[in-house]
Amino acid sequence: MKALYEATGTLIDAIGSESFAQTLSDTLRQITPFDYTVVFGYFGQARPLDLYDDFPKNKRKVFVEDYQEGPYLLDPFYLVCETDFVPGLHRIRDLAPDRFFQGEYYRSYYARTGLAEEMGFVIRLPESASVVVSVMREQKAFSAKDFRQLNEFWPIVQATCKRHWDDLANRFGSVEGEVADDDLYQSVALAFTNFGQGALTPRERQVVEYTLKGHSADAVGRILEISPGTVRIHRRNVYSKLQIRSQGELFSKFIDELVSGGHSSLSSKSLNAN
């Protein structure tokens, strides 16, 4: 405990400095070991800012660069920041829809990270900005004890992050290239609303949205108040109209539409590469 108290003092002293995020990561490792830390800042229509990460170069492309180019729109941590969320420490599996780990976002993107588990401190900031401080393990999931001990540190994480990143909303407008008015940088709701424009009905686009987020046909039916059979009919109609045959192709088409127009080098091919 003495070491943690000392680390906490160092963390408080680092607020406002360039070393804050690194110090925060080091302090959390005093509580329980983990492999990687990444801190993303979220703000409405802008794509996420990588505020800090400690990934090696070969992993950073998947965890950060590819993520920022479109897959973040299906990330449970991003999605919870788009809602009236409850700040705190969350396991990704607790935020994810019922079929998230069988869904195409997981298979085509998230599985490539090779993570055993990810947990994130989700922090609400002024002007509707948010920060997620994620801690990740490659080999072993966090135990209930790990979660409990990290969660006990939540008040300090929240207070220090709110002080350090209190102007985060302003930073989005000042970072060149981070905010644009094409589909890639729109909110997730608008991105799905525009997907398949002219080909799909509003109801079919809703089915696409919840399917790609990882909801089962039963769950989509409950959300939209229609039967699971009707959900499956809508899916078949979507596949027919878009001339595709699988959820994998649907995911790729969604990402391709987001990055069309030369705004990014990311493609469905790179997302599905091993």
Short mmCIF file of C-alpha atoms in Angstrom, two decimals:
data_model
loop_
_atom_site.label_atom_id
_atom_site.label_comp_id
_atom_site.label_asym_id
_atom_site.label_seq_id
_atom_site.Cartn_x
_atom_site.Cartn_y
_atom_site.Cartn_z
CA MET A 1 0.00 0.00 0.00
CA LYS A 2 2.89 2.37 0.73
CA ALA A 3 4.13 2.00 -2.85
CA LEU A 4 0.62 2.71 -4.19
CA TYR A 5 0.27 5.79 -2.00
CA GLU A 6 3.59 7.08 -3.30
CA ALA A 7 2.57 6.32 -6.89
CA THR A 8 -0.73 8.14 -6.34
CA GLY A 9 1.12 11.21 -5.11
CA THR A 10 3.33 11.10 -8.20
CA LEU A 11 0.23 10.78 -10.39
CA ILE A 12 -1.44 13.82 -8.83
CA ASP A 13 1.77 15.79 -9.23
CA ALA A 14 1.89 14.82 -12.94
CA ILE A 15 -1.51 16.37 -13.77
CA GLY A 16 -1.03 18.85 -16.61
CA SER A 17 2.33 17.42 -17.65
CA GLU A 18 3.29 15.31 -20.67
CA SER A 19 4.11 12.42 -18.35
CA PHE A 20 0.61 12.14 -16.87
CA ALA A 21 -0.72 9.27 -19.00
CA GLN A 22 2.47 7.23 -18.59
CA THR A 23 2.35 7.87 -14.85
CA LEU A 24 -1.29 6.78 -14.75
CA SER A 25 -0.41 3.54 -16.53
CA ASP A 26 2.49 2.89 -14.15
CA THR A 27 0.23 3.54 -11.16
CA LEU A 28 -2.44 1.11 -12.38
CA ARG A 29 0.27 -1.54 -12.79
CA GLN A 30 1.01 -1.14 -9.08
CA ILE A 31 -2.47 -2.56 -8.51
CA THR A 32 -2.44 -5.46 -10.98
CA PRO A 33 -0.22 -6.42 -13.93
CA PHE A 34 -1.35 -6.06 -17.54
CA ASP A 35 0.30 -5.86 -20.94
CA TYR A 36 -0.89 -2.68 -22.64
CA THR A 37 -2.52 0.65 -21.94
CA VAL A 38 -4.31 2.88 -24.44
CA VAL A 39 -6.19 6.10 -23.77
CA PHE A 40 -8.66 7.26 -26.41
CA GLY A 41 -10.51 10.54 -26.33
CA TYR A 42 -14.00 10.66 -27.86
CA PHE A 43 -16.04 13.68 -28.86
CA GLY A 44 -19.26 13.47 -30.84
CA GLN A 45 -18.61 13.45 -34.56
CA ALA A 46 -14.80 13.38 -34.48
CA ARG A 47 -12.84 10.19 -34.81
CA PRO A 48 -11.02 9.17 -31.59
CA LEU A 49 -7.81 10.84 -30.47
CA ASP A 50 -5.01 8.55 -29.34
CA LEU A 51 -4.05 10.38 -26.15
CA TYR A 52 -1.57 7.71 -25.06
CA ASP A 53 -0.56 4.14 -25.82
CA ASP A 54 2.35 1.86 -25.02
CA PHE A 55 1.97 -0.63 -27.89
CA PRO A 56 5.04 -1.86 -29.75
CA LYS A 57 5.20 -0.63 -33.34
CA ASN A 58 3.96 -3.88 -34.89
CA LYS A 59 0.81 -3.87 -32.72
CA ARG A 60 0.09 -0.16 -32.83
CA LYS A 61 -1.15 -0.36 -36.42
CA VAL A 62 -4.02 -2.66 -35.45
CA PHE A 63 -4.79 -1.21 -32.03
CA VAL A 64 -4.60 2.46 -33.02
CA GLU A 65 -4.18 3.29 -36.70
CA ASP A 66 -6.63 0.74 -38.14
CA TYR A 67 -9.05 1.35 -35.25
CA GLN A 68 -9.21 5.09 -35.91
CA GLU A 69 -10.05 4.56 -39.57
CA GLY A 70 -13.52 3.13 -39.00
CA PRO A 71 -13.77 0.04 -36.77
CA TYR A 72 -14.13 2.27 -33.71
CA LEU A 73 -17.73 2.85 -34.82
CA LEU A 74 -18.53 -0.70 -33.68
CA ASP A 75 -16.42 -0.66 -30.50
CA PRO A 76 -18.53 -1.13 -27.34
CA PHE A 77 -16.42 1.47 -25.53
CA TYR A 78 -17.05 4.06 -28.24
CA LEU A 79 -20.73 3.18 -28.37
CA VAL A 80 -21.21 3.56 -24.62
CA CYS A 81 -19.69 7.06 -24.86
CA GLU A 82 -22.44 7.92 -27.37
CA THR A 83 -25.07 7.19 -24.71
CA ASP A 84 -26.01 8.54 -21.30
CA PHE A 85 -23.47 6.16 -19.82
CA VAL A 86 -22.59 5.42 -16.21
CA PRO A 87 -18.93 6.40 -15.70
CA GLY A 88 -16.71 3.78 -14.11
CA LEU A 89 -14.63 0.69 -14.79
CA HIS A 90 -16.21 -1.68 -17.32
CA ARG A 91 -15.25 -5.01 -18.86
CA ILE A 92 -15.72 -5.02 -22.62
CA ARG A 93 -17.77 -8.20 -22.35
CA ASP A 94 -20.23 -6.44 -20.03
CA LEU A 95 -20.78 -3.62 -22.52
CA ALA A 96 -20.93 -5.80 -25.63
CA PRO A 97 -24.15 -7.10 -27.26
CA ASP A 98 -25.16 -10.74 -26.88
CA ARG A 99 -23.44 -11.95 -30.07
CA PHE A 100 -20.47 -9.56 -30.02
CA PHE A 101 -17.85 -12.33 -29.87
CA GLN A 102 -19.49 -14.13 -32.78
CA GLY A 103 -20.03 -10.94 -34.77
CA GLU A 104 -18.09 -9.67 -37.74
CA TYR A 105 -16.46 -6.74 -35.91
CA TYR A 106 -14.91 -9.24 -33.51
CA ARG A 107 -13.90 -11.75 -36.20
CA SER A 108 -12.62 -9.25 -38.76
CA TYR A 109 -11.02 -6.69 -36.46
CA TYR A 110 -10.99 -7.27 -32.71
CA ALA A 111 -9.73 -10.87 -32.85
CA ARG A 112 -6.64 -9.57 -34.63
CA THR A 113 -5.58 -7.76 -31.46
CA GLY A 114 -4.94 -11.13 -29.80
CA LEU A 115 -6.28 -9.93 -26.46
CA ALA A 116 -7.50 -12.21 -23.70
CA GLU A 117 -9.43 -9.33 -22.13
CA GLU A 118 -9.82 -5.55 -22.08
CA MET A 119 -11.23 -3.36 -19.33
CA GLY A 120 -11.70 0.38 -19.50
CA PHE A 121 -12.23 3.31 -17.16
CA VAL A 122 -14.92 5.37 -18.91
CA ILE A 123 -14.75 9.01 -17.85
CA ARG A 124 -17.19 11.80 -18.69
CA LEU A 125 -15.57 15.19 -19.42
CA PRO A 126 -16.96 18.72 -19.96
CA GLU A 127 -18.87 19.52 -23.17
CA SER A 128 -19.83 15.87 -23.81
CA ALA A 129 -16.28 14.67 -24.39
CA SER A 130 -15.18 11.32 -22.94
CA VAL A 131 -11.97 9.48 -22.17
CA VAL A 132 -11.54 5.71 -21.99
CA VAL A 133 -8.43 4.42 -20.23
CA SER A 134 -8.12 0.80 -21.38
CA VAL A 135 -5.96 -1.85 -19.74
CA MET A 136 -5.36 -5.03 -21.72
CA ARG A 137 -4.04 -8.55 -21.22
CA GLU A 138 -2.90 -10.95 -23.91
CA GLN A 139 -2.64 -14.23 -22.01
CA LYS A 140 -5.00 -14.25 -19.05
CA ALA A 141 -8.32 -12.57 -18.32
CA PHE A 142 -8.63 -10.29 -15.33
CA SER A 143 -9.93 -11.97 -12.20
CA ALA A 144 -12.77 -10.74 -10.02
CA LYS A 145 -10.12 -9.63 -7.54
CA ASP A 146 -8.26 -7.67 -10.25
CA PHE A 147 -11.47 -5.92 -11.22
CA ARG A 148 -12.37 -5.15 -7.62
CA GLN A 149 -8.94 -3.71 -6.81
CA LEU A 150 -8.81 -1.57 -9.96
CA ASN A 151 -12.38 -0.43 -9.33
CA GLU A 152 -11.40 0.73 -5.84
CA PHE A 153 -8.97 3.12 -7.54
CA TRP A 154 -11.74 4.56 -9.76
CA PRO A 155 -12.28 7.78 -7.76
CA ILE A 156 -8.62 8.72 -8.24
CA VAL A 157 -8.63 7.78 -11.94
CA GLN A 158 -11.75 9.83 -12.52
CA ALA A 159 -10.60 12.89 -10.58
CA THR A 160 -7.11 13.05 -12.10
CA CYS A 161 -8.26 12.38 -15.67
CA LYS A 162 -10.97 15.02 -15.42
CA ARG A 163 -8.40 17.56 -14.26
CA HIS A 164 -5.78 16.59 -16.84
CA TRP A 165 -8.10 16.38 -19.87
CA ASP A 166 -10.67 19.01 -18.88
CA ASP A 167 -10.13 20.84 -22.21
CA LEU A 168 -10.32 17.73 -24.40
CA ALA A 169 -13.35 18.97 -26.38
CA ASN A 170 -11.34 22.01 -27.50
CA ARG A 171 -8.44 19.82 -28.59
CA PHE A 172 -10.56 18.07 -31.20
CA GLY A 173 -11.17 21.31 -33.02
CA SER A 174 -7.52 22.32 -32.87
CA VAL A 175 -5.96 19.10 -34.19
CA GLU A 176 -5.54 19.39 -37.93
CA GLY A 177 -7.25 16.62 -39.86
CA GLU A 178 -9.07 15.16 -36.87
CA VAL A 179 -12.46 16.66 -37.69
CA ALA A 180 -13.97 16.50 -41.13
CA ASP A 181 -17.47 16.47 -42.55
CA ASP A 182 -17.41 13.25 -44.55
CA ASP A 183 -19.00 9.97 -43.45
CA LEU A 184 -15.87 8.64 -41.74
CA TYR A 185 -16.05 11.33 -39.09
CA GLN A 186 -19.82 11.36 -38.55
CA SER A 187 -21.43 9.97 -35.43
CA VAL A 188 -22.18 6.27 -35.43
CA ALA A 189 -25.93 6.96 -35.74
CA LEU A 190 -25.47 9.07 -38.86
CA ALA A 191 -22.99 6.61 -40.37
CA PHE A 192 -25.54 3.81 -40.16
CA THR A 193 -28.35 6.08 -41.33
CA ASN A 194 -26.40 6.84 -44.50
CA PHE A 195 -25.28 3.26 -45.12
CA GLY A 196 -26.96 1.80 -48.21
CA GLN A 197 -28.68 5.09 -48.96
CA GLY A 198 -30.98 4.69 -51.96
CA ALA A 199 -30.93 0.89 -51.74
CA LEU A 200 -32.03 -0.03 -48.23
CA THR A 201 -35.17 0.96 -46.35
CA PRO A 202 -34.84 2.69 -42.95
CA ARG A 203 -35.86 -0.56 -41.22
CA GLU A 204 -33.26 -2.55 -43.15
CA ARG A 205 -30.57 -0.05 -42.14
CA GLN A 206 -31.62 -0.50 -38.51
CA VAL A 207 -31.24 -4.26 -38.86
CA VAL A 208 -27.79 -3.77 -40.43
CA GLU A 209 -26.74 -1.49 -37.57
CA TYR A 210 -27.67 -3.85 -34.76
CA THR A 211 -26.38 -6.89 -36.63
CA LEU A 212 -22.95 -5.34 -37.17
CA LYS A 213 -22.82 -4.20 -33.56
CA GLY A 214 -23.13 -7.86 -32.55
CA HIS A 215 -26.79 -8.39 -31.68
CA SER A 216 -28.48 -11.72 -32.41
CA ALA A 217 -31.69 -11.92 -34.45
CA ASP A 218 -33.61 -12.38 -31.18
CA ALA A 219 -31.99 -9.29 -29.65
CA VAL A 220 -32.57 -7.18 -32.76
CA GLY A 221 -36.19 -8.28 -32.72
CA ARG A 222 -36.61 -7.18 -29.11
CA ILE A 223 -35.00 -3.80 -29.79
CA LEU A 224 -37.06 -3.10 -32.91
CA GLU A 225 -40.18 -4.83 -31.57
CA ILE A 226 -40.42 -7.26 -34.46
CA SER A 227 -40.12 -11.03 -34.59
CA PRO A 228 -36.72 -12.75 -35.08
CA GLY A 229 -38.15 -14.24 -38.29
CA THR A 230 -38.84 -10.76 -39.63
CA VAL A 231 -35.28 -9.75 -38.73
CA ARG A 232 -33.95 -12.66 -40.79
CA ILE A 233 -36.16 -11.68 -43.74
CA HIS A 234 -34.77 -8.14 -43.56
CA ARG A 235 -31.23 -9.55 -43.52
CA ARG A 236 -31.89 -11.64 -46.61
CA ASN A 237 -33.34 -8.59 -48.37
CA VAL A 238 -30.26 -6.54 -47.42
CA TYR A 239 -27.92 -9.20 -48.79
CA SER A 240 -29.92 -9.36 -52.01
CA LYS A 241 -30.03 -5.58 -52.51
CA LEU A 242 -26.32 -5.14 -51.75
CA GLN A 243 -25.40 -8.24 -53.78
CA ILE A 244 -23.55 -9.91 -50.92
CA ARG A 245 -23.84 -13.32 -49.30
CA SER A 246 -22.48 -13.06 -45.76
CA GLN A 247 -22.13 -10.88 -42.70
CA GLY A 248 -18.42 -10.66 -43.46
CA GLU A 249 -19.17 -9.03 -46.80
CA LEU A 250 -21.69 -6.74 -45.08
CA PHE A 251 -19.02 -5.61 -42.60
CA SER A 252 -16.51 -5.03 -45.39
CA LYS A 253 -19.03 -3.04 -47.41
CA PHE A 254 -19.84 -0.86 -44.41
CA ILE A 255 -16.15 -0.08 -43.81
CA ASP A 256 -15.55 0.48 -47.54
CA GLU A 257 -18.35 3.05 -47.66
CA LEU A 258 -16.90 4.84 -44.63
CA VAL A 259 -13.48 5.18 -46.21
CA SER A 260 -14.59 5.78 -49.81
CA GLY A 261 -13.60 8.95 -51.56
CA GLY A 262 -9.89 8.66 -50.84
CA HIS A 263 -10.05 9.70 -47.17
CA SER A 264 -8.13 6.66 -45.95
CA SER A 265 -5.87 3.86 -47.05
CA LEU A 266 -7.81 1.36 -44.94
CA SER A 267 -9.88 -1.14 -46.87
CA SER A 268 -11.88 -4.26 -46.18
CA LYS A 269 -8.90 -6.23 -47.47
CA SER A 270 -6.61 -4.78 -44.80
CA LEU A 271 -9.23 -5.33 -42.10
CA ASN A 272 -9.55 -8.99 -42.96
CA ALA A 273 -5.84 -9.61 -43.39
CA ASN A 274 -4.24 -12.01 -40.96
#
